[in-house]
Short mmCIF file of C-alpha atoms and ligand atoms in Angstrom, two decimals:
data_model
loop_
_atom_site.label_atom_id
_atom_site.label_comp_id
_atom_site.label_asym_id
_atom_site.label_seq_id
_atom_site.Cartn_x
_atom_site.Cartn_y
_atom_site.Cartn_z
CA MET A 1 1.66 111.34 14.92
CA ALA A 2 3.78 108.87 17.05
CA LYS A 3 7.30 109.48 16.49
CA ARG A 4 9.50 106.61 15.52
CA LYS A 5 13.19 105.76 16.42
CA THR A 6 14.84 103.25 16.17
CA LYS A 7 16.78 100.07 18.67
CA PHE A 8 18.36 96.95 18.63
CA VAL A 9 17.12 94.01 19.85
CA CYS A 10 18.32 90.53 20.54
CA GLY A 11 16.55 88.08 18.26
CA ASP A 12 17.52 85.46 20.86
CA CYS A 13 17.24 87.01 24.27
CA GLY A 14 15.23 90.20 23.13
CA TYR A 15 18.15 92.13 25.31
CA GLU A 16 17.76 96.04 23.47
CA SER A 17 20.10 98.82 22.85
CA ALA A 18 20.42 101.84 21.58
CA LYS A 19 23.70 101.23 19.26
CA TRP A 20 24.34 98.01 17.21
CA MET A 21 27.01 94.96 18.90
CA GLY A 22 28.32 92.18 17.83
CA LYS A 23 28.02 90.60 20.72
CA CYS A 24 24.61 90.51 22.84
CA PRO A 25 25.20 91.76 26.73
CA GLY A 26 22.26 89.42 27.19
CA CYS A 27 22.74 86.05 26.53
CA ASN A 28 26.93 86.31 25.13
CA LYS A 29 25.20 85.15 21.96
CA TRP A 30 27.29 86.98 18.57
CA ASN A 31 25.27 88.49 15.74
CA THR A 32 21.67 87.90 17.14
CA LEU A 33 21.13 92.26 17.53
CA VAL A 34 19.02 93.00 14.97
CA GLU A 35 17.90 96.79 14.19
CA GLU A 36 13.88 97.60 14.73
CA LEU A 37 11.96 100.53 14.40
CA GLU A 38 9.92 101.74 17.79
CA ILE A 39 6.91 103.83 18.58
CA VAL A 40 7.63 106.24 20.68
CA GLY A 41 4.04 107.43 22.07
CA LYS A 42 0.01 105.81 21.57
CA PRO A 43 -0.01 103.54 18.38
CA ASN A 44 -3.32 105.30 16.50
CA ARG A 45 -5.15 102.64 15.44
CA HIS A 46 -7.01 100.18 18.60
CA THR A 47 -8.14 96.49 17.74
CA THR A 48 -11.99 96.67 18.40
CA PHE A 49 -12.05 95.61 21.50
CA SER A 50 -12.16 98.06 24.48
CA GLY A 51 -8.98 97.77 27.27
CA VAL A 52 -9.57 96.38 30.18
CA ALA A 53 -10.64 98.49 33.68
CA LYS A 54 -10.09 102.85 31.39
CA THR A 55 -11.40 104.03 35.01
CA GLY A 56 -12.76 102.32 38.54
CA SER A 57 -10.03 99.44 39.23
CA LYS A 58 -9.30 99.30 42.58
CA PRO A 59 -7.35 96.54 45.18
CA GLU A 60 -10.01 94.34 46.82
CA LYS A 61 -9.24 92.18 49.85
CA ILE A 62 -8.42 88.79 49.15
CA THR A 63 -11.19 87.30 51.19
CA ALA A 64 -13.94 89.87 49.33
CA ILE A 65 -12.94 88.25 46.33
CA GLN A 66 -15.38 85.34 44.84
CA SER A 67 -13.44 81.86 44.26
CA GLN A 68 -14.35 80.22 41.49
CA GLN A 69 -13.54 76.79 39.60
CA GLU A 70 -11.87 78.46 36.76
CA PRO A 71 -14.60 77.46 33.61
CA ARG A 72 -12.18 74.66 31.37
CA ILE A 73 -13.61 73.06 27.86
CA THR A 74 -12.32 70.00 27.99
CA THR A 75 -11.28 68.17 24.49
CA LYS A 76 -11.74 64.85 23.90
CA LEU A 77 -7.94 64.74 23.79
CA THR A 78 -7.52 63.33 27.21
CA GLU A 79 -3.94 63.82 27.31
CA LEU A 80 -3.94 67.13 25.77
CA ASN A 81 -6.30 68.23 28.65
CA ARG A 82 -4.04 66.37 31.39
CA VAL A 83 -1.37 68.46 30.10
CA LEU A 84 -3.23 71.44 30.02
CA GLY A 85 -4.53 70.72 33.54
CA GLY A 86 -7.77 69.35 33.63
CA GLY A 87 -8.71 71.32 29.77
CA ILE A 88 -9.07 74.50 28.44
CA VAL A 89 -9.33 77.27 30.74
CA ALA A 90 -11.40 80.84 29.47
CA GLY A 91 -9.84 83.47 29.06
CA SER A 92 -6.43 81.87 28.52
CA LEU A 93 -3.34 82.24 26.21
CA VAL A 94 -1.30 79.03 25.34
CA LEU A 95 1.75 78.67 23.72
CA ILE A 96 1.73 75.66 21.43
CA GLY A 97 5.94 74.98 20.32
CA GLY A 98 7.57 72.31 18.13
CA ASP A 99 10.14 71.64 15.72
CA PRO A 100 9.00 72.17 11.82
CA GLY A 101 5.91 69.61 10.57
CA ILE A 102 6.21 67.93 13.81
CA GLY A 103 2.72 68.20 13.91
CA LYS A 104 1.36 71.16 15.62
CA SER A 105 -1.16 71.88 13.00
CA THR A 106 -2.28 68.71 12.86
CA LEU A 107 -3.07 68.62 16.59
CA LEU A 108 -4.69 71.75 16.92
CA LEU A 109 -6.88 71.33 14.09
CA GLN A 110 -7.69 68.00 15.19
CA VAL A 111 -8.63 69.70 18.54
CA SER A 112 -10.62 71.72 16.87
CA ALA A 113 -12.75 69.88 15.54
CA GLN A 114 -13.60 68.38 17.86
CA LEU A 115 -14.61 71.20 20.05
CA ALA A 116 -16.52 72.23 16.45
CA GLU A 117 -18.46 68.50 16.98
CA LYS A 118 -19.88 69.68 20.25
CA GLU A 119 -21.77 72.33 19.06
CA LEU A 120 -18.44 74.91 19.84
CA PRO A 121 -17.42 76.69 17.57
CA VAL A 122 -13.66 77.42 16.52
CA LEU A 123 -11.60 80.40 14.91
CA TYR A 124 -8.69 78.70 13.33
CA ILE A 125 -7.06 81.56 11.54
CA SER A 126 -3.21 80.05 9.37
CA GLY A 127 -1.33 82.75 8.14
CA GLU A 128 0.91 79.63 6.55
CA GLU A 129 -1.20 78.46 4.69
CA SER A 130 -4.67 78.73 2.34
CA THR A 131 -7.55 78.13 3.53
CA ARG A 132 -8.08 75.50 0.86
CA GLN A 133 -4.29 73.62 2.14
CA THR A 134 -6.30 73.55 5.51
CA LYS A 135 -9.06 71.70 4.09
CA LEU A 136 -6.83 69.80 2.14
CA ARG A 137 -5.23 68.79 5.85
CA ALA A 138 -8.82 68.49 7.70
CA ASP A 139 -9.83 65.60 4.79
CA ARG A 140 -6.98 63.70 5.32
CA LEU A 141 -7.89 64.33 8.98
CA GLY A 142 -11.39 62.89 8.21
CA ILE A 143 -13.00 66.60 9.53
CA ASN A 144 -16.04 68.08 8.58
CA SER A 145 -17.59 70.33 11.03
CA GLU A 146 -20.54 72.53 11.20
CA LEU A 147 -18.88 75.08 13.29
CA LEU A 148 -15.17 75.08 12.43
CA TYR A 149 -14.37 78.34 10.43
CA VAL A 150 -11.09 78.50 8.39
CA LEU A 151 -9.45 82.03 8.30
CA SER A 152 -6.38 82.42 6.46
CA GLU A 153 -5.09 86.52 7.69
CA THR A 154 -2.08 87.74 8.97
CA ASN A 155 -3.38 91.01 9.88
CA LEU A 156 -3.66 91.16 13.55
CA LEU A 157 -6.47 94.19 13.45
CA ASP A 158 -8.26 92.09 10.70
CA ILE A 159 -7.50 89.32 12.96
CA ALA A 160 -9.46 90.94 16.21
CA ASN A 161 -12.53 92.12 13.79
CA HIS A 162 -13.26 88.29 12.81
CA ILE A 163 -12.72 87.02 16.34
CA GLU A 164 -15.31 89.81 17.27
CA GLN A 165 -17.45 88.06 14.27
CA VAL A 166 -17.70 84.97 15.04
CA SER A 167 -17.46 85.20 18.54
CA PRO A 168 -16.23 81.82 19.01
CA SER A 169 -15.18 79.54 21.81
CA LEU A 170 -11.13 78.48 20.90
CA VAL A 171 -9.47 80.76 18.41
CA VAL A 172 -6.17 79.29 16.76
CA ILE A 173 -3.59 81.11 15.76
CA ASP A 174 -0.65 79.36 13.21
CA SER A 175 1.96 80.98 13.97
CA ILE A 176 2.02 83.68 15.84
CA GLN A 177 5.50 84.49 13.09
CA THR A 178 3.66 84.94 10.36
CA ILE A 179 1.22 87.23 12.39
CA TYR A 180 1.39 91.33 12.31
CA ARG A 181 0.60 94.75 13.43
CA GLU A 182 0.73 97.31 10.28
CA GLU A 183 2.21 100.29 13.82
CA VAL A 184 5.01 98.03 14.35
CA THR A 185 6.54 98.78 11.50
CA SER A 186 9.22 95.49 11.61
CA ALA A 187 8.59 92.25 9.67
CA PRO A 188 6.58 89.50 10.95
CA GLY A 189 8.09 87.39 13.12
CA SER A 190 10.87 90.27 13.84
CA VAL A 191 11.69 90.11 18.02
CA SER A 192 8.52 93.48 18.26
CA GLN A 193 5.98 91.61 16.04
CA VAL A 194 6.30 88.89 17.93
CA ARG A 195 5.84 91.05 21.16
CA GLU A 196 3.23 93.45 20.15
CA CYS A 197 1.11 90.16 18.47
CA THR A 198 1.31 88.06 21.72
CA SER A 199 0.58 91.11 24.19
CA GLU A 200 -2.28 92.31 21.95
CA LEU A 201 -3.79 88.21 21.70
CA MET A 202 -3.45 88.07 25.61
CA ARG A 203 -5.61 91.68 26.30
CA ILE A 204 -8.18 89.80 23.36
CA ALA A 205 -8.13 86.69 25.53
CA LYS A 206 -8.68 88.08 29.00
CA THR A 207 -11.68 91.09 28.21
CA THR A 208 -13.19 88.15 25.97
CA GLY A 209 -12.54 84.97 27.60
CA ILE A 210 -12.60 82.91 24.97
CA PRO A 211 -8.87 81.23 24.86
CA ILE A 212 -6.42 81.33 22.32
CA PHE A 213 -3.65 78.44 21.46
CA ILE A 214 -0.81 80.25 19.75
CA VAL A 215 1.47 78.49 17.70
CA GLY A 216 5.36 79.41 18.03
CA HIS A 217 8.50 77.88 15.47
CA VAL A 218 11.37 77.33 17.34
CA THR A 219 15.19 77.96 16.98
CA LYS A 220 17.81 75.90 15.77
CA GLU A 221 18.25 75.29 18.99
CA GLY A 222 14.85 74.12 20.24
CA ALA A 223 13.92 77.79 21.89
CA ILE A 224 10.73 79.32 20.79
CA ALA A 225 12.25 81.63 18.25
CA GLY A 226 11.35 85.20 19.21
CA PRO A 227 12.56 86.90 23.16
CA ARG A 228 12.06 84.28 25.91
CA LEU A 229 9.62 86.78 27.05
CA LEU A 230 7.17 85.36 24.56
CA GLU A 231 7.54 82.25 27.29
CA HIS A 232 6.80 85.11 30.05
CA MET A 233 3.63 86.45 28.63
CA VAL A 234 1.33 83.76 27.99
CA ASP A 235 -0.52 81.69 30.64
CA ALA A 236 0.62 78.21 29.44
CA VAL A 237 3.63 76.93 27.18
CA LEU A 238 3.55 73.85 25.75
CA TYR A 239 6.27 71.75 23.56
CA PHE A 240 5.63 69.02 20.89
CA GLU A 241 8.33 67.30 20.59
CA GLY A 242 9.56 63.68 18.66
CA GLU A 243 11.91 62.54 16.49
CA ARG A 244 12.03 62.89 12.98
CA HIS A 245 12.30 58.28 12.85
CA HIS A 246 10.07 58.18 14.60
CA THR A 247 6.00 58.26 15.20
CA TYR A 248 6.07 59.00 19.00
CA ARG A 249 5.03 62.98 19.59
CA ILE A 250 5.55 64.25 23.26
CA LEU A 251 3.77 67.11 24.42
CA ARG A 252 4.75 68.54 27.05
CA GLY A 253 4.26 71.22 29.37
CA VAL A 254 6.84 73.63 30.67
CA LYS A 255 5.29 76.30 31.87
CA ASN A 256 1.30 76.47 33.28
CA ARG A 257 -0.57 78.74 35.39
CA PHE A 258 -3.59 76.46 35.72
CA GLY A 259 -1.84 73.28 36.30
CA SER A 260 1.29 71.22 37.09
CA THR A 261 4.08 71.32 34.02
CA ASN A 262 6.20 67.67 34.20
CA GLU A 263 2.64 66.45 32.56
CA MET A 264 3.50 65.10 29.45
CA GLY A 265 0.68 63.44 26.14
CA ILE A 266 2.13 61.16 24.25
CA PHE A 267 0.13 61.01 20.66
CA GLU A 268 1.27 58.79 17.74
CA MET A 269 1.09 60.08 14.49
CA LYS A 270 -0.78 58.49 11.85
CA GLU A 271 -1.96 59.37 7.85
CA GLU A 272 -5.16 60.19 9.73
CA GLY A 273 -3.75 62.24 12.09
CA LEU A 274 -2.04 62.11 15.96
CA ARG A 275 -4.37 59.34 18.32
CA GLU A 276 -3.30 59.15 21.83
CA VAL A 277 -1.57 57.09 23.40
CA LEU A 278 -2.66 55.98 27.05
CA ASN A 279 -0.12 53.37 28.04
CA PRO A 280 2.97 54.08 27.19
CA SER A 281 4.64 51.83 29.47
CA GLU A 282 3.98 49.43 27.16
CA ILE A 283 5.21 50.80 24.03
CA PHE A 284 8.18 52.06 25.48
CA LEU A 285 8.62 48.76 26.61
CA GLU A 286 7.58 47.09 22.61
CA GLU A 287 11.26 46.36 21.60
CA ARG A 288 13.00 45.47 24.74
CA SER A 289 15.50 43.33 23.86
CA GLN A 290 15.27 40.82 26.95
CA GLY A 291 18.43 39.20 28.86
CA THR A 292 21.68 41.30 27.57
CA ALA A 293 23.41 43.30 29.50
CA GLY A 294 23.35 46.57 29.88
CA SER A 295 19.41 47.00 30.43
CA THR A 296 17.21 47.85 33.37
CA VAL A 297 14.11 49.21 33.20
CA VAL A 298 12.73 52.27 35.84
CA ALA A 299 9.35 53.48 36.43
CA SER A 300 9.40 57.25 36.28
CA MET A 301 7.10 59.89 37.21
CA GLU A 302 5.74 62.11 34.39
CA GLY A 303 3.97 64.76 36.32
CA THR A 304 1.63 62.69 37.96
CA ARG A 305 2.20 59.57 35.92
CA PRO A 306 4.64 57.17 36.31
CA VAL A 307 6.00 55.78 33.24
CA LEU A 308 8.48 52.29 33.12
CA VAL A 309 11.23 53.32 30.25
CA GLU A 310 13.73 50.62 29.57
CA ILE A 311 17.25 52.50 30.31
CA GLN A 312 20.57 51.11 27.93
CA ALA A 313 24.15 51.23 28.65
CA LEU A 314 26.32 49.91 27.02
CA ILE A 315 30.12 50.34 28.41
CA SER A 316 33.26 49.39 25.83
CA PRO A 317 37.31 49.57 26.15
CA SER A 318 38.00 53.34 25.28
CA SER A 319 40.81 53.44 22.33
CA PHE A 320 41.89 56.62 22.78
CA GLY A 321 43.23 59.04 25.83
CA ASN A 322 39.94 60.78 26.73
CA PRO A 323 37.23 58.39 27.33
CA ARG A 324 33.78 58.87 25.87
CA ARG A 325 31.24 59.55 27.87
CA MET A 326 28.07 60.12 25.87
CA ALA A 327 24.32 60.96 27.16
CA THR A 328 20.36 60.40 24.64
CA GLY A 329 17.19 61.49 27.17
CA ILE A 330 19.19 62.01 30.59
CA ASP A 331 21.62 64.80 31.66
CA HIS A 332 24.35 63.85 30.29
CA ASN A 333 26.11 65.39 33.52
CA ARG A 334 24.56 62.40 35.56
CA VAL A 335 26.76 59.75 33.65
CA PRO A 336 30.46 60.79 35.33
CA LEU A 337 28.93 61.14 38.41
CA LEU A 338 27.23 57.77 38.53
CA MET A 339 30.65 56.04 36.86
CA ALA A 340 33.02 57.79 39.73
CA VAL A 341 30.76 56.80 42.64
CA LEU A 342 30.77 52.97 40.54
CA GLU A 343 34.71 53.70 40.71
CA LYS A 344 35.12 55.05 44.04
CA ARG A 345 32.24 53.11 46.24
CA VAL A 346 31.97 49.73 44.33
CA GLY A 347 35.70 49.62 43.26
CA LEU A 348 34.64 49.39 39.25
CA MET A 349 37.68 50.03 36.87
CA LEU A 350 35.70 52.73 34.45
CA GLN A 351 38.15 54.94 33.87
CA ASN A 352 39.22 53.37 30.66
CA GLN A 353 36.27 53.00 29.17
CA ASP A 354 34.21 54.63 27.08
CA ALA A 355 30.32 54.83 28.39
CA TYR A 356 27.39 55.32 26.09
CA ILE A 357 23.54 55.89 27.87
CA LYS A 358 20.71 56.07 25.87
CA VAL A 359 17.05 55.88 27.08
CA ALA A 360 14.90 53.78 24.92
CA GLY A 361 11.77 55.24 22.61
CA GLY A 362 13.04 59.42 22.60
CA VAL A 363 11.74 59.82 26.45
CA LYS A 364 13.65 61.96 28.34
CA LEU A 365 14.14 61.58 31.86
CA ASP A 366 15.19 63.97 34.30
CA GLU A 367 14.24 62.64 38.03
CA PRO A 368 16.71 61.77 39.80
CA ALA A 369 15.15 58.69 41.07
CA ILE A 370 16.43 57.30 37.71
CA ASP A 371 20.30 57.29 39.13
CA LEU A 372 19.91 53.52 40.07
CA ALA A 373 18.85 52.24 37.20
CA ILE A 374 21.86 53.73 35.23
CA ALA A 375 24.22 52.47 37.57
CA VAL A 376 23.02 48.91 37.39
CA SER A 377 22.78 49.02 33.48
CA ILE A 378 26.46 50.45 33.62
CA THR A 379 27.74 47.87 35.79
CA SER A 380 25.61 45.26 33.77
CA SER A 381 27.40 45.85 30.73
CA PHE A 382 30.39 46.40 32.25
CA ARG A 383 30.65 43.09 34.38
CA ASP A 384 28.16 41.56 30.78
CA ILE A 385 26.28 40.20 33.37
CA PRO A 386 22.09 40.58 32.10
CA THR A 387 19.64 41.71 35.22
CA ARG A 388 16.91 39.55 35.45
CA PRO A 389 13.88 40.59 33.05
CA ASP A 390 11.13 41.03 35.41
CA ASP A 391 13.47 43.82 37.68
CA ILE A 392 12.56 47.10 38.27
CA PHE A 393 14.94 49.57 39.65
CA ILE A 394 14.08 53.34 41.56
CA GLY A 395 16.03 55.42 43.69
CA GLU A 396 18.90 58.40 43.97
CA VAL A 397 22.17 57.62 44.07
CA GLY A 398 24.17 59.98 46.61
CA LEU A 399 28.06 60.93 46.49
CA THR A 400 28.80 58.62 48.85
CA GLY A 401 26.72 55.44 47.76
CA GLU A 402 23.87 55.71 49.15
CA ILE A 403 20.10 55.25 47.92
CA ARG A 404 18.03 58.28 48.58
CA ARG A 405 14.66 58.11 49.21
CA VAL A 406 11.97 58.81 45.87
CA SER A 407 8.49 60.72 45.36
CA ARG A 408 5.35 58.16 44.64
CA ILE A 409 6.74 55.13 45.38
CA GLU A 410 2.85 53.66 45.81
CA GLN A 411 2.16 54.87 42.46
CA ARG A 412 5.61 53.47 40.90
CA VAL A 413 5.34 50.34 42.06
CA GLN A 414 1.80 49.96 40.81
CA GLU A 415 3.11 50.51 37.22
CA ALA A 416 5.13 47.51 37.18
CA ALA A 417 2.93 45.43 38.72
CA LYS A 418 0.28 46.61 36.16
CA LEU A 419 2.90 45.79 33.57
CA GLY A 420 3.92 41.94 35.65
CA PHE A 421 7.25 42.78 36.51
CA LYS A 422 8.13 41.46 39.56
CA ARG A 423 10.41 43.04 42.01
CA VAL A 424 10.95 45.92 42.40
CA ILE A 425 14.58 47.15 43.85
CA CYS A 426 13.90 50.62 45.77
CA PRO A 427 15.46 52.83 48.84
CA GLN A 428 14.74 51.68 51.96
CA ASN A 429 13.72 54.49 53.50
CA ASN A 430 10.18 53.97 51.06
CA LEU A 431 9.35 51.24 52.96
CA ASP A 432 6.97 52.43 54.88
CA GLY A 433 3.45 53.72 54.76
CA TRP A 434 1.82 51.80 52.11
CA THR A 435 0.79 49.13 50.60
CA VAL A 436 2.92 46.45 48.35
CA PRO A 437 0.40 45.16 45.23
CA LYS A 438 0.47 41.24 44.98
CA ASP A 439 1.96 39.13 43.14
CA ILE A 440 5.76 42.02 43.90
CA GLN A 441 8.24 41.74 45.70
CA VAL A 442 9.78 45.14 46.79
CA ILE A 443 13.83 45.33 48.06
CA GLY A 444 14.49 47.89 49.82
CA VAL A 445 18.58 48.42 49.46
CA LYS A 446 20.66 51.40 51.34
CA THR A 447 23.59 51.30 49.45
CA VAL A 448 24.44 51.00 45.58
CA GLN A 449 26.61 47.60 46.74
CA GLU A 450 23.48 46.25 47.60
CA ALA A 451 21.26 47.01 43.92
CA LEU A 452 24.34 45.27 42.64
CA GLN A 453 24.89 42.65 44.83
CA LEU A 454 21.19 41.06 44.19
CA SER A 455 21.11 41.60 40.53
CA VAL A 456 24.34 42.07 38.39
CA THR A 457 26.24 39.95 40.17
CA ARG A 458 27.47 35.77 39.18
N1 LIG F 501 -0.21 61.46 4.58
C1 LIG F 501 0.23 61.63 5.66
N2 LIG F 501 0.46 60.16 6.07
C2 LIG F 501 0.92 60.11 7.27
N3 LIG F 501 1.86 61.39 8.24
C3 LIG F 501 1.60 62.67 7.62
C4 LIG F 501 1.48 62.70 6.01
N4 LIG F 501 0.90 64.35 6.22
C5 LIG F 501 1.65 64.62 6.57
N5 LIG F 501 1.95 63.82 8.44
C6 LIG F 501 2.88 64.08 9.22
O1 LIG F 501 2.30 64.99 9.44
C7 LIG F 501 3.50 66.02 9.56
C8 LIG F 501 3.29 67.27 8.90
O2 LIG F 501 2.86 68.09 10.52
P1 LIG F 501 2.09 69.24 10.52
O3 LIG F 501 1.93 70.47 8.62
O4 LIG F 501 0.93 69.77 11.78
O5 LIG F 501 3.34 70.25 10.95
P2 LIG F 501 3.43 71.08 11.55
O6 LIG F 501 4.64 71.14 13.12
O7 LIG F 501 2.06 72.44 11.58
O8 LIG F 501 4.55 71.85 10.29
P3 LIG F 501 4.99 73.48 10.01
O9 LIG F 501 5.92 73.52 11.31
O10 LIG F 501 5.97 73.45 8.83
O11 LIG F 501 3.89 73.96 10.49
C9 LIG F 501 4.35 65.56 8.70
O12 LIG F 501 5.54 65.78 9.47
C10 LIG F 501 4.27 64.14 8.70
O13 LIG F 501 4.83 63.57 9.77
MG1 LIG F 502 1.84 74.11 10.58
#
């Protein structure tokens, strides 16, 4: 008989302790430790799949291992395929996190239906909704596939049995926080339940080769609920995000064992489901007000794809002692840094000005190549001189005001040319070794001053 003892586990970071503490030593948060029962010894019930390599696992020479391309299932959503690194890898466990109501179930139901149409059976397990509720959603999305099986179940043992019986090509678990294992006594959604269930699902995925998608809820802070180690256990972690008031949704890879992270897929939420957005630059620039001071466009790389995004700045005199520095969509530490560079190297008196910087369209940009566009936006708003509407700014700004080289300049310029921009202001060091598309002028600059001279001087 398995012996049980209790332990205290942090709900945020997974730190374990023998006694209760007010503050978690792992992540320094208060009041996050909860009591959980731990099973000591072997759990007495197992799912029906036999474990891997009970006997006879042996080290192999790496040269002797047959390399093969992982077989991937491609879905009809090319945006999803790209984020996954080219399709769903057999036997992979993929975690999809996102705010409540952002559209996780919608996305996965759509993907399931698309595979089912391709004669691949899919088992969609919902622990949150009854099969009838899932059917209602399917009706709204126009889904009616013969091979899409829906199950409303929360017991992992039963789920495993059903997976074995249906033997699908893809399993979707919506959501991991509702699933439980009997031998773990804590409530569904607790740290040990989530961890145990995930490791069991991992085992099922690896032994059967069936890819499994799991939905994970996120906490108030935006991390996937349950311990951080959930993210370590799975093969890929995708976040589905977007602003409640916008219809655009962004699927972002934060971890992927079979492809690049930093890829993003853009979708639009419609009544009949999610639709892919294949030309994000056009969408992000759609509502751009041309000829107003403080607005520039940057060509930023999102994974392997360039997107053009508008960066807006508003600089206005500060009425209180401490001027405000606010940034949405970019790292807020870059704003004071770039303002200090402008102040010191260009001589702009920005210290008594409030600064608000915004990336239009709700995207998040986190590469240094957007620095120059931010600096030009700030100067443009401060001097109240609009930039030319067909200019693009690319470049990293160093602390001495120098403009530093960026990656993949050719792709960025091509995207700009495609959308009809006429002039690219980019680092001088980036000018060699590639061909400039026709109809676009590329100007190399060495310093911020040079860039400002070209764009925001009367
Ligand atoms: N009739 C409708 N027309 C347009 N959009 C709708 C309609 N019904 C639902 N939606 C959209 O679908 C979203 C809910 O999608 P979904 O249930 O897939 O989200 P979820 O991420 O699975 O939520 P939860 O965290 O509650 O499971 C709503 O926020 C809304 O934007
Ligand atoms: Mg849902």
